Amino acid sequence: AKPMDDSDKRRRPHPYGFPFPPYHVQEALMADIYKCLDDGGVGMFESPTGTGKSLSLICSTLHWLLDQEAKDAAGEAGAGASPAPTSSTGGDPSWVDERSRR
């Protein structure tokens, strides 16, 4: 197999949906944000101006949200493929209700 050059990296979609090849600091931030959301924690992140915090936050958060919706749908697929489970308080996906109880 030939080594991957920069043009190969630009063509490959990024796992978090980042629209261009991210810097290492952006990849690390997205991974930390995703883990924080997945753990149900609270995170405080800082980075200098111009390092891509906003885009990193948007991409990692939306990726996490899509993963949660897919998990809800997969859990329901075995039980008759009904819509994603909702909370007892009405209308929210089950992960919202679960996180609010923590």
C-alpha positions as protocol buffer text, in pm:
chain_id: "A"
residue {
  index: 1
  type: ALA
  ca { x: 0 y: 0 z: 0 }
}
residue {
  index: 2
  type: LYS
  ca { x: 125 y: 345 z: -84 }
}
residue {
  index: 3
  type: PRO
  ca { x: 177 y: 596 z: 199 }
}
residue {
  index: 4
  type: MET
  ca { x: -103 y: 848 z: 248 }
}
residue {
  index: 5
  type: ASP
  ca { x: -15 y: 1197 z: 128 }
}
residue {
  index: 6
  type: ASP
  ca { x: -187 y: 1526 z: 211 }
}
residue {
  index: 7
  type: SER
  ca { x: -426 y: 1499 z: -86 }
}
residue {
  index: 8
  type: ASP
  ca { x: -549 y: 1159 z: 45 }
}
residue {
  index: 9
  type: LYS
  ca { x: -614 y: 1312 z: 387 }
}
residue {
  index: 10
  type: ARG
  ca { x: -816 y: 1597 z: 232 }
}
residue {
  index: 11
  type: ARG
  ca { x: -1043 y: 1354 z: 44 }
}
residue {
  index: 12
  type: ARG
  ca { x: -1119 y: 1134 z: 343 }
}
residue {
  index: 13
  type: PRO
  ca { x: -1419 y: 1247 z: 547 }
}
residue {
  index: 14
  type: HIS
  ca { x: -1334 y: 1330 z: 906 }
}
residue {
  index: 15
  type: PRO
  ca { x: -1509 y: 1117 z: 1172 }
}
residue {
  index: 16
  type: TYR
  ca { x: -1661 y: 1425 z: 1336 }
}
residue {
  index: 17
  type: GLY
  ca { x: -1766 y: 1579 z: 1004 }
}
residue {
  index: 18
  type: PHE
  ca { x: -1498 y: 1849 z: 1022 }
}
residue {
  index: 19
  type: PRO
  ca { x: -1508 y: 2020 z: 679 }
}
residue {
  index: 20
  type: PHE
  ca { x: -1130 y: 2022 z: 623 }
}
residue {
  index: 21
  type: PRO
  ca { x: -824 y: 1848 z: 772 }
}
residue {
  index: 22
  type: PRO
  ca { x: -818 y: 1956 z: 1139 }
}
residue {
  index: 23
  type: TYR
  ca { x: -510 y: 2050 z: 1335 }
}
residue {
  index: 24
  type: HIS
  ca { x: -405 y: 1817 z: 1616 }
}
residue {
  index: 25
  type: VAL
  ca { x: -540 y: 2060 z: 1878 }
}
residue {
  index: 26
  type: GLN
  ca { x: -880 y: 2060 z: 1704 }
}
residue {
  index: 27
  type: GLU
  ca { x: -889 y: 1677 z: 1691 }
}
residue {
  index: 28
  type: ALA
  ca { x: -800 y: 1657 z: 2060 }
}
residue {
  index: 29
  type: LEU
  ca { x: -1066 y: 1914 z: 2151 }
}
residue {
  index: 30
  type: MET
  ca { x: -1335 y: 1729 z: 1954 }
}
residue {
  index: 31
  type: ALA
  ca { x: -1243 y: 1398 z: 2118 }
}
residue {
  index: 32
  type: ASP
  ca { x: -1250 y: 1558 z: 2466 }
}
residue {
  index: 33
  type: ILE
  ca { x: -1586 y: 1727 z: 2403 }
}
residue {
  index: 34
  type: TYR
  ca { x: -1736 y: 1403 z: 2271 }
}
residue {
  index: 35
  type: LYS
  ca { x: -1608 y: 1209 z: 2574 }
}
residue {
  index: 36
  type: CYS
  ca { x: -1741 y: 1474 z: 2812 }
}
residue {
  index: 37
  type: LEU
  ca { x: -2086 y: 1455 z: 2652 }
}
residue {
  index: 38
  type: ASP
  ca { x: -2078 y: 1076 z: 2647 }
}
residue {
  index: 39
  type: ASP
  ca { x: -1985 y: 1065 z: 3016 }
}
residue {
  index: 40
  type: GLY
  ca { x: -2264 y: 1313 z: 3098 }
}
residue {
  index: 41
  type: GLY
  ca { x: -2016 y: 1553 z: 3251 }
}
residue {
  index: 42
  type: VAL
  ca { x: -1950 y: 1923 z: 3247 }
}
residue {
  index: 43
  type: GLY
  ca { x: -1648 y: 2046 z: 3057 }
}
residue {
  index: 44
  type: MET
  ca { x: -1448 y: 2365 z: 3062 }
}
residue {
  index: 45
  type: PHE
  ca { x: -1228 y: 2404 z: 2757 }
}
residue {
  index: 46
  type: GLU
  ca { x: -998 y: 2686 z: 2658 }
}
residue {
  index: 47
  type: SER
  ca { x: -778 y: 2755 z: 2362 }
}
residue {
  index: 48
  type: PRO
  ca { x: -633 y: 3071 z: 2208 }
}
residue {
  index: 49
  type: THR
  ca { x: -830 y: 3286 z: 1965 }
}
residue {
  index: 50
  type: GLY
  ca { x: -839 y: 3145 z: 1613 }
}
residue {
  index: 51
  type: THR
  ca { x: -778 y: 2779 z: 1700 }
}
residue {
  index: 52
  type: GLY
  ca { x: -1117 y: 2659 z: 1577 }
}
residue {
  index: 53
  type: LYS
  ca { x: -1302 y: 2614 z: 1907 }
}
residue {
  index: 54
  type: SER
  ca { x: -1644 y: 2702 z: 1768 }
}
residue {
  index: 55
  type: LEU
  ca { x: -1626 y: 2467 z: 1471 }
}
residue {
  index: 56
  type: SER
  ca { x: -1474 y: 2192 z: 1687 }
}
residue {
  index: 57
  type: LEU
  ca { x: -1757 y: 2233 z: 1938 }
}
residue {
  index: 58
  type: ILE
  ca { x: -2025 y: 2225 z: 1668 }
}
residue {
  index: 59
  type: CYS
  ca { x: -1881 y: 1922 z: 1487 }
}
residue {
  index: 60
  type: SER
  ca { x: -1820 y: 1710 z: 1797 }
}
residue {
  index: 61
  type: THR
  ca { x: -2155 y: 1798 z: 1957 }
}
residue {
  index: 62
  type: LEU
  ca { x: -2356 y: 1725 z: 1642 }
}
residue {
  index: 63
  type: HIS
  ca { x: -2164 y: 1399 z: 1593 }
}
residue {
  index: 64
  type: TRP
  ca { x: -2247 y: 1298 z: 1951 }
}
residue {
  index: 65
  type: LEU
  ca { x: -2613 y: 1391 z: 1902 }
}
residue {
  index: 66
  type: LEU
  ca { x: -2637 y: 1187 z: 1581 }
}
residue {
  index: 67
  type: ASP
  ca { x: -2474 y: 892 z: 1758 }
}
residue {
  index: 68
  type: GLN
  ca { x: -2731 y: 917 z: 2040 }
}
residue {
  index: 69
  type: GLU
  ca { x: -3018 y: 924 z: 1794 }
}
residue {
  index: 70
  type: ALA
  ca { x: -2872 y: 619 z: 1616 }
}
residue {
  index: 71
  type: LYS
  ca { x: -2839 y: 435 z: 1949 }
}
residue {
  index: 72
  type: ASP
  ca { x: -3202 y: 517 z: 2033 }
}
residue {
  index: 73
  type: ALA
  ca { x: -3314 y: 398 z: 1689 }
}
residue {
  index: 74
  type: ALA
  ca { x: -3107 y: 79 z: 1715 }
}
residue {
  index: 75
  type: GLY
  ca { x: -3251 y: 5 z: 2058 }
}
residue {
  index: 76
  type: GLU
  ca { x: -3600 y: 47 z: 1922 }
}
residue {
  index: 77
  type: ALA
  ca { x: -3538 y: -149 z: 1600 }
}
residue {
  index: 78
  type: GLY
  ca { x: -3537 y: -473 z: 1797 }
}
residue {
  index: 79
  type: ALA
  ca { x: -3865 y: -381 z: 1963 }
}
residue {
  index: 80
  type: GLY
  ca { x: -4071 y: -313 z: 1651 }
}
residue {
  index: 81
  type: ALA
  ca { x: -3904 y: -7 z: 1494 }
}
residue {
  index: 82
  type: SER
  ca { x: -4121 y: 258 z: 1656 }
}
residue {
  index: 83
  type: PRO
  ca { x: -4002 y: 618 z: 1692 }
}
residue {
  index: 84
  type: ALA
  ca { x: -3721 y: 698 z: 1934 }
}
residue {
  index: 85
  type: PRO
  ca { x: -3831 y: 654 z: 2295 }
}
residue {
  index: 86
  type: THR
  ca { x: -3953 y: 969 z: 2464 }
}
residue {
  index: 87
  type: SER
  ca { x: -3931 y: 1081 z: 2821 }
}
residue {
  index: 88
  type: SER
  ca { x: -4214 y: 1052 z: 3066 }
}
residue {
  index: 89
  type: THR
  ca { x: -4235 y: 1432 z: 3074 }
}
residue {
  index: 90
  type: GLY
  ca { x: -4321 y: 1429 z: 2706 }
}
residue {
  index: 91
  type: GLY
  ca { x: -4151 y: 1462 z: 2373 }
}
residue {
  index: 92
  type: ASP
  ca { x: -3780 y: 1450 z: 2456 }
}
residue {
  index: 93
  type: PRO
  ca { x: -3554 y: 1169 z: 2332 }
}
residue {
  index: 94
  type: SER
  ca { x: -3469 y: 915 z: 2600 }
}
residue {
  index: 95
  type: TRP
  ca { x: -3107 y: 1036 z: 2630 }
}
residue {
  index: 96
  type: VAL
  ca { x: -3234 y: 1383 z: 2732 }
}
residue {
  index: 97
  type: ASP
  ca { x: -3443 y: 1232 z: 3009 }
}
residue {
  index: 98
  type: GLU
  ca { x: -3155 y: 1007 z: 3116 }
}
residue {
  index: 99
  type: ARG
  ca { x: -2909 y: 1298 z: 3132 }
}
residue {
  index: 100
  type: SER
  ca { x: -3153 y: 1515 z: 3329 }
}
residue {
  index: 101
  type: ARG
  ca { x: -3175 y: 1254 z: 3604 }
}
residue {
  index: 102
  type: ARG
  ca { x: -2799 y: 1264 z: 3671 }
}
